[in-house]
mmCIF file of C-alpha atoms in Angstrom:
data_model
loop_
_atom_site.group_PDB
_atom_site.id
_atom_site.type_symbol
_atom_site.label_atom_id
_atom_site.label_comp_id
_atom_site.label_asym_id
_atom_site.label_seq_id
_atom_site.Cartn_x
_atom_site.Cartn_y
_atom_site.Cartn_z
ATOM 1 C CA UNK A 57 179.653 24.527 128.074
ATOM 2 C CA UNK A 58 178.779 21.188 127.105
ATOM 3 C CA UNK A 59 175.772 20.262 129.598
ATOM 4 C CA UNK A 60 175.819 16.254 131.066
ATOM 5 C CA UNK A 61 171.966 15.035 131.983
ATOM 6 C CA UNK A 62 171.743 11.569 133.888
ATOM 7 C CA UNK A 63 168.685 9.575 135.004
ATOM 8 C CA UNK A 64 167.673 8.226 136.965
ATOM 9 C CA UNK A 65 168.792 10.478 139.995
ATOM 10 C CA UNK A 66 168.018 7.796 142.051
ATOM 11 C CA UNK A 67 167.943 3.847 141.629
ATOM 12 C CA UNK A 68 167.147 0.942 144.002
ATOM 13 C CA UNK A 69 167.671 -2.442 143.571
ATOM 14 C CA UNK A 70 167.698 -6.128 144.366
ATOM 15 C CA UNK A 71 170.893 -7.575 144.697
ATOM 16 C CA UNK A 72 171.802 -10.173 141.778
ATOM 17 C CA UNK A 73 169.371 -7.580 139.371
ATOM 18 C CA UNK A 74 170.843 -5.697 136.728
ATOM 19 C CA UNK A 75 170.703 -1.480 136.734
ATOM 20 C CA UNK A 76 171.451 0.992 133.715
ATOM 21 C CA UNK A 77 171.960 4.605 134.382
ATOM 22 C CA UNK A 78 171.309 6.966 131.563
ATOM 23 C CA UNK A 79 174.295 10.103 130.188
ATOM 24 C CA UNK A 80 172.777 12.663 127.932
ATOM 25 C CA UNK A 81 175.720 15.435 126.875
ATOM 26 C CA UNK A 82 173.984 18.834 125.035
ATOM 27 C CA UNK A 83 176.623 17.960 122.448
ATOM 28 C CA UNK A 84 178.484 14.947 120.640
ATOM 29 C CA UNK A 85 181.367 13.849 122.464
ATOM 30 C CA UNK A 86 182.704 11.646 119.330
ATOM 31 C CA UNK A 87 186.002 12.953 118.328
ATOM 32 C CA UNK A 88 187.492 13.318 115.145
ATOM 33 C CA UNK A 89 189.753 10.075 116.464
ATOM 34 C CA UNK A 90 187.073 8.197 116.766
ATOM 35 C CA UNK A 91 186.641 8.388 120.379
ATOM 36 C CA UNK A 92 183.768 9.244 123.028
ATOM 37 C CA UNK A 93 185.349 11.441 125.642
ATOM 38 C CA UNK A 94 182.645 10.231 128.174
ATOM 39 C CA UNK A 95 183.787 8.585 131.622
ATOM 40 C CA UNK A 96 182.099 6.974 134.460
ATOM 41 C CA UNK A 97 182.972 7.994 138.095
ATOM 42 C CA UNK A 98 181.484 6.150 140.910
ATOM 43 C CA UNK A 99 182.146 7.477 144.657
ATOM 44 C CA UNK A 100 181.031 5.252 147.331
ATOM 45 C CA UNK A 101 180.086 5.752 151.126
ATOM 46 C CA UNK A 102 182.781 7.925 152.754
ATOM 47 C CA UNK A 103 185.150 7.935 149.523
ATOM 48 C CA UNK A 104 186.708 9.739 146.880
ATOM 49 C CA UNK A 105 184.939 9.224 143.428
ATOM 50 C CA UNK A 106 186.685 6.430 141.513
ATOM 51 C CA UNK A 107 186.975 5.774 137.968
ATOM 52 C CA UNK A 108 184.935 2.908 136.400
ATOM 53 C CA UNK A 109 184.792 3.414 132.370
ATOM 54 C CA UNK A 110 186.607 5.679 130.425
ATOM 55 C CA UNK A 111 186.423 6.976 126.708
ATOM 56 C CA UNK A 112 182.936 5.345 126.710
ATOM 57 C CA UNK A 113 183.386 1.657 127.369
ATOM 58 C CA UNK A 114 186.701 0.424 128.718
ATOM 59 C CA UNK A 115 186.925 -0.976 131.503
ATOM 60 C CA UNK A 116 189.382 0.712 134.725
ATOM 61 C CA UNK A 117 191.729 -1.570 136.075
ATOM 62 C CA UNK A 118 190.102 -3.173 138.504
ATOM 63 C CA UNK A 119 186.716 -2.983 137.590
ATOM 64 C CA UNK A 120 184.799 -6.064 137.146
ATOM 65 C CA UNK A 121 183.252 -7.197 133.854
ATOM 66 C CA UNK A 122 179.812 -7.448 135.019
ATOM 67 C CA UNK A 123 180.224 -3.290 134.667
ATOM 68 C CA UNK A 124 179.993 -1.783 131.066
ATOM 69 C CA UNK A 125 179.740 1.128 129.099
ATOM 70 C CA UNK A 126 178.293 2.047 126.038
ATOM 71 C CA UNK A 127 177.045 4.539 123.772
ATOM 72 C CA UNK A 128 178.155 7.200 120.975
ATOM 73 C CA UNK A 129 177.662 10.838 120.156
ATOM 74 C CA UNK A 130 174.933 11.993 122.840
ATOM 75 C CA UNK A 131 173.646 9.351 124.799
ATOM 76 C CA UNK A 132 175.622 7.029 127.099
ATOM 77 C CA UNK A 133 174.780 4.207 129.203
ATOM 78 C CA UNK A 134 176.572 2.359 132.583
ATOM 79 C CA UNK A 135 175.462 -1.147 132.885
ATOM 80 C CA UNK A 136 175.475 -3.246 135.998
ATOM 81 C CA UNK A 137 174.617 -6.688 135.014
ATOM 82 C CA UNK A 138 174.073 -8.397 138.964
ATOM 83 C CA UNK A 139 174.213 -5.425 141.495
ATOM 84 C CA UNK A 140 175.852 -6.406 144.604
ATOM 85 C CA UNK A 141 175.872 -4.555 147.777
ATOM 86 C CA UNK A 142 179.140 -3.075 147.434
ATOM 87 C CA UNK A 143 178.328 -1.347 143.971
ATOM 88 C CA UNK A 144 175.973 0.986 146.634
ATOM 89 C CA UNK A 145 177.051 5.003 145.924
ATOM 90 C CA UNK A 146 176.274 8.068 143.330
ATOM 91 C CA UNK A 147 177.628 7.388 139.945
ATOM 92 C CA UNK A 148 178.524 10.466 137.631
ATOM 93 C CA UNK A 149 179.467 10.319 134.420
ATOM 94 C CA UNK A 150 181.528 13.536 133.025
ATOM 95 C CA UNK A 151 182.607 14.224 129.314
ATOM 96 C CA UNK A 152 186.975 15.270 128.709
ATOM 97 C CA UNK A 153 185.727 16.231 125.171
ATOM 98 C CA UNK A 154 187.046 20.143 125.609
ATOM 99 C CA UNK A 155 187.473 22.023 129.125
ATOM 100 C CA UNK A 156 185.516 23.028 130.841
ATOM 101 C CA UNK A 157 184.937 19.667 132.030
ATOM 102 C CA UNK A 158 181.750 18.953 133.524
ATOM 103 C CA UNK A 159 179.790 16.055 135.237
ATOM 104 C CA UNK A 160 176.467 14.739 135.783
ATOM 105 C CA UNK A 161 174.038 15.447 138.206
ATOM 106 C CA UNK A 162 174.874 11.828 139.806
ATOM 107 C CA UNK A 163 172.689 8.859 140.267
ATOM 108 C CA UNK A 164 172.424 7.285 143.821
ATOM 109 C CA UNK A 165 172.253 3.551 143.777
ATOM 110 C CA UNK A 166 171.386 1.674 146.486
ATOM 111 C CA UNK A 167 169.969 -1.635 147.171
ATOM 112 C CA UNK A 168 166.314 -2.751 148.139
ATOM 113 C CA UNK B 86 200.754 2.463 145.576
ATOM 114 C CA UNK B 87 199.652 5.275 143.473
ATOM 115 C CA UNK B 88 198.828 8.069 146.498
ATOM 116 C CA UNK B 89 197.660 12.029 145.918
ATOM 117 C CA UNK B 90 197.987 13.683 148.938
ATOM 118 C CA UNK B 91 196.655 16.732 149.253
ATOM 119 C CA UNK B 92 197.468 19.743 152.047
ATOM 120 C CA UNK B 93 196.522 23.547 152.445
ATOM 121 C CA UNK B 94 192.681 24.080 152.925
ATOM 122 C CA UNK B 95 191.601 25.602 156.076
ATOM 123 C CA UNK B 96 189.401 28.644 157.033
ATOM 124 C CA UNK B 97 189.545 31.609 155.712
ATOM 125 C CA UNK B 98 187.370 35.088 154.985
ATOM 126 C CA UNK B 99 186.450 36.386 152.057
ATOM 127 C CA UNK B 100 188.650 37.924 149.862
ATOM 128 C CA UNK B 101 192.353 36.288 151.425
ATOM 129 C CA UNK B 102 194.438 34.009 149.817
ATOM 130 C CA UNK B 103 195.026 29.859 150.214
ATOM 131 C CA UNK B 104 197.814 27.442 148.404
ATOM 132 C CA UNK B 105 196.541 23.673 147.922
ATOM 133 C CA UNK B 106 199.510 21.335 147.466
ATOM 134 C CA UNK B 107 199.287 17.666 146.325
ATOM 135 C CA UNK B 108 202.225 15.369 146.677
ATOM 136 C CA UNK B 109 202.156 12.723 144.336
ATOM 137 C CA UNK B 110 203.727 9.359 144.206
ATOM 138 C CA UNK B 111 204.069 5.790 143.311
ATOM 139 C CA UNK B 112 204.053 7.107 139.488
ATOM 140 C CA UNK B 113 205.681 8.844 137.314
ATOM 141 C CA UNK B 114 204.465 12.135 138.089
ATOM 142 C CA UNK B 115 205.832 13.986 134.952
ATOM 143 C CA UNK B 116 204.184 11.677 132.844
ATOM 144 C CA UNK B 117 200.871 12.866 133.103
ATOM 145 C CA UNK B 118 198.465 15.994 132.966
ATOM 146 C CA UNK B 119 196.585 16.810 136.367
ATOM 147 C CA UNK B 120 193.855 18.589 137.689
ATOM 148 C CA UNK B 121 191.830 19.668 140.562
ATOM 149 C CA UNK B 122 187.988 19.175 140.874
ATOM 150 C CA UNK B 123 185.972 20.337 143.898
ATOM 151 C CA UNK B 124 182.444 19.111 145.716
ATOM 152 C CA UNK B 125 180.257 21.024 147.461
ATOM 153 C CA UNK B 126 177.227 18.996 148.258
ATOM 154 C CA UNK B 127 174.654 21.299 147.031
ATOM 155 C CA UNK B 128 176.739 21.409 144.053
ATOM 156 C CA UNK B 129 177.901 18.219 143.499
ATOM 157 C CA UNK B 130 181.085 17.663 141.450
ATOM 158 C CA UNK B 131 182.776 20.432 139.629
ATOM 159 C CA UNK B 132 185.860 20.390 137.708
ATOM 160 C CA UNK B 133 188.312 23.430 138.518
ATOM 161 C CA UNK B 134 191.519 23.159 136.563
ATOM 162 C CA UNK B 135 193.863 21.210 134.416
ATOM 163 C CA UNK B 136 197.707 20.963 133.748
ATOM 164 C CA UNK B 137 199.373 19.333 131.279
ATOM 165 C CA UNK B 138 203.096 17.225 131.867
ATOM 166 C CA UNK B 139 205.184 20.697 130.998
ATOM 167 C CA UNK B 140 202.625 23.199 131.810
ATOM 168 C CA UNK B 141 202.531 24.332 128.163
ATOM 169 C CA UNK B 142 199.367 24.246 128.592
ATOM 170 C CA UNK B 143 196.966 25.140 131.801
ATOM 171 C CA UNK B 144 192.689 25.624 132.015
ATOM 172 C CA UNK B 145 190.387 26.743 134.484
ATOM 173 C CA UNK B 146 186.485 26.635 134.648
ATOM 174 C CA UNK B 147 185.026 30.119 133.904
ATOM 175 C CA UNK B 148 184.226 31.073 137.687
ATOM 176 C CA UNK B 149 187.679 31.078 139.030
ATOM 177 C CA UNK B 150 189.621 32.377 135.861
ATOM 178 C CA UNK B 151 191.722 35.227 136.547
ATOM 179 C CA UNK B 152 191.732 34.170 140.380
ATOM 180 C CA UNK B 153 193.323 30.625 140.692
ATOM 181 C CA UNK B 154 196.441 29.697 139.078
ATOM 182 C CA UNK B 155 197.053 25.495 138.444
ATOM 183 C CA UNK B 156 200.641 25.009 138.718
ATOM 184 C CA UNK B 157 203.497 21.934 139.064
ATOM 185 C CA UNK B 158 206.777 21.439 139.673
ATOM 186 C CA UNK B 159 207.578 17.566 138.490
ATOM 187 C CA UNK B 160 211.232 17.625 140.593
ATOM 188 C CA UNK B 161 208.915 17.349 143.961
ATOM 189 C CA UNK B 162 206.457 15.692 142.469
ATOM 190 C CA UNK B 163 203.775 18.174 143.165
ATOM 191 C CA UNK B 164 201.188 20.073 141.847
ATOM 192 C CA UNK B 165 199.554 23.206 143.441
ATOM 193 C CA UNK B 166 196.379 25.600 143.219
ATOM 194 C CA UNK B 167 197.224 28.916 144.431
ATOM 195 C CA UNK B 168 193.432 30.380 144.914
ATOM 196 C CA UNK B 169 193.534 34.308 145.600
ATOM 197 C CA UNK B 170 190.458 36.629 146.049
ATOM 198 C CA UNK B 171 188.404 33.827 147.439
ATOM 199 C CA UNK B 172 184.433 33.830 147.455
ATOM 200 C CA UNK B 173 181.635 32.200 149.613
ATOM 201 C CA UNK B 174 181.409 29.690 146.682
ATOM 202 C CA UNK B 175 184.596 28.255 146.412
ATOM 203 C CA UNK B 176 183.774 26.651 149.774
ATOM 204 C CA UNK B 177 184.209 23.022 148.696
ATOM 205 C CA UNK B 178 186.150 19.484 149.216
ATOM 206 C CA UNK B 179 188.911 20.026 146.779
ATOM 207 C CA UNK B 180 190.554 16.680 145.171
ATOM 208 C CA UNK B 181 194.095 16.461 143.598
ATOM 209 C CA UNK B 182 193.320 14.209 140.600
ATOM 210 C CA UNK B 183 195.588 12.129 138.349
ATOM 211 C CA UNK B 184 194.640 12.327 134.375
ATOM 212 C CA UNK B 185 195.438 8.625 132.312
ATOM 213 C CA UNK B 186 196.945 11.397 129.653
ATOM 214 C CA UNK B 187 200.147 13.283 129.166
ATOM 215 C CA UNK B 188 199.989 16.064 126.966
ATOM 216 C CA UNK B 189 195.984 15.811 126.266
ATOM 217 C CA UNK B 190 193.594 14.823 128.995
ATOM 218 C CA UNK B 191 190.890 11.925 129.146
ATOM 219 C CA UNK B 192 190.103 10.835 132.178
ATOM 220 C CA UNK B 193 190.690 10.607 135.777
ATOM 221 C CA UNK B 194 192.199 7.828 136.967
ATOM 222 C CA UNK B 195 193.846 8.460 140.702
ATOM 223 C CA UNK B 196 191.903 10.656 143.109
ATOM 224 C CA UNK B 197 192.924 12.222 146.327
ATOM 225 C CA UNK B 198 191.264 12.363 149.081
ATOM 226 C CA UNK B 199 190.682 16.423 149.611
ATOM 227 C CA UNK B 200 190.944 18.933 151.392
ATOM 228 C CA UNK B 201 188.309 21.242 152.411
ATOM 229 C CA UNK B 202 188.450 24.943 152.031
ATOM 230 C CA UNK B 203 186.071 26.794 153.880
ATOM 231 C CA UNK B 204 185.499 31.052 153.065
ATOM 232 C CA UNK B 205 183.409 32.631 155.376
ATOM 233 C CA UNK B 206 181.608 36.075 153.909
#
């Protein structure tokens, strides 16, 4: 099973500062089409998880630009450009390369 | 509005049976693959099982193979995990979750929101 590795496992900061949270798969999630099967969940405060990014850096609907994705083969990374208080919650991000599925360990953000 | 609603958990002991249903709606259902994923806090978010639009093609992760079967029926909309011989450590949230694919899977786009199963040993 392909293993997902995020850091940091926990992240506080100032509101209008940017954050990056770290993906590390045990394996290349580039497919042969040219794709990274890597997504980016986020599940805030007494919710279900929510999708931000999918196949590595596009956008949800919904989501606002200030929130990004990027990366290739191994090593992923979710950028929040000016945190506000309502991106607070534990963001996972989980490879669809081959089943099983799996997720990271989740990074709590949450402001100063 | 695109809404997974999801029925079934409960309490049971060890070893008995449970059904999860999901009713979809506000898509077309038959369009797209689905799965179910579960939390358990110490455990954190764990993918369980995937269907594709036909159920040609079905998965499961490792620990529940052989005991849960994924399974839909796209005239009601609905999509069901029938989870037999149940274990201490299938005690989880369990979400009824909406893939952006059809026949392949990518990512998870709609999420329910759950219904907890409890075993007691």
């Amino acid at each position: 099973d392909i293993v997902m590795t995020q850091s940091p496992l926990s992240l506080p900061v100032t509101p209008g500062e940017p954050a990056s949270i770290y993906c590390r798969s045990s394996q290349s999630l580039l497919h042969s089409n040219g794709d990274n099967y890597l997504d980016w969940y986020v599940q805030k405060p007494g919710q279900s998880p929510q999708l931000l990014i999918y196949l590595g850096s596009n956008r949800a609907s919904g989501v606002p630009d200030r929130i990004s994705g990027s990366g290739s083969g191994t090593d992923f990374t979710l950028r929040i450009s000016r945190v506000a208080a309502d991106d607070v919650g534990v963001y996972y991000c989980m490879h669809a390369l081959q089943t099983p599925f799996t997720f990271g360990q989740g990074t709590k953000l949450e402001i100063k | 509005e695109v809404q997974l609603v999801e029925s079934g958990g409960g309490l049971v002991q060890a070893g008995r049976s449970l059904r999860l249903s999901c009713e979809a709606s506000g898509f077309t259902f038959h369009d797209h693959a689905m799965h179910w994923v579960r939390q358990d806090p110490g455990r954190g978010l764990e993918w369980v099982a995937a269907i594709n639009w036909n159920s040609g093609f079905k998965a499961y992760v490792d620990s529940v193979k052989g005991r849960f079967t994924i399974s839909r029926d796209n005239a009601k909309n609905s999509l069901y995990l029938q989870m037999n011989s149940l274990r201490p450590e299938d005690t989880a949230l369990y979400y009824c979750v909406k893939d952006m694919g059809t026949s392949g899977w990518y990512a998870f786009d709609m999420w329910g929101q759950g219904t907890r199963v409890t075993v007691s040993s």
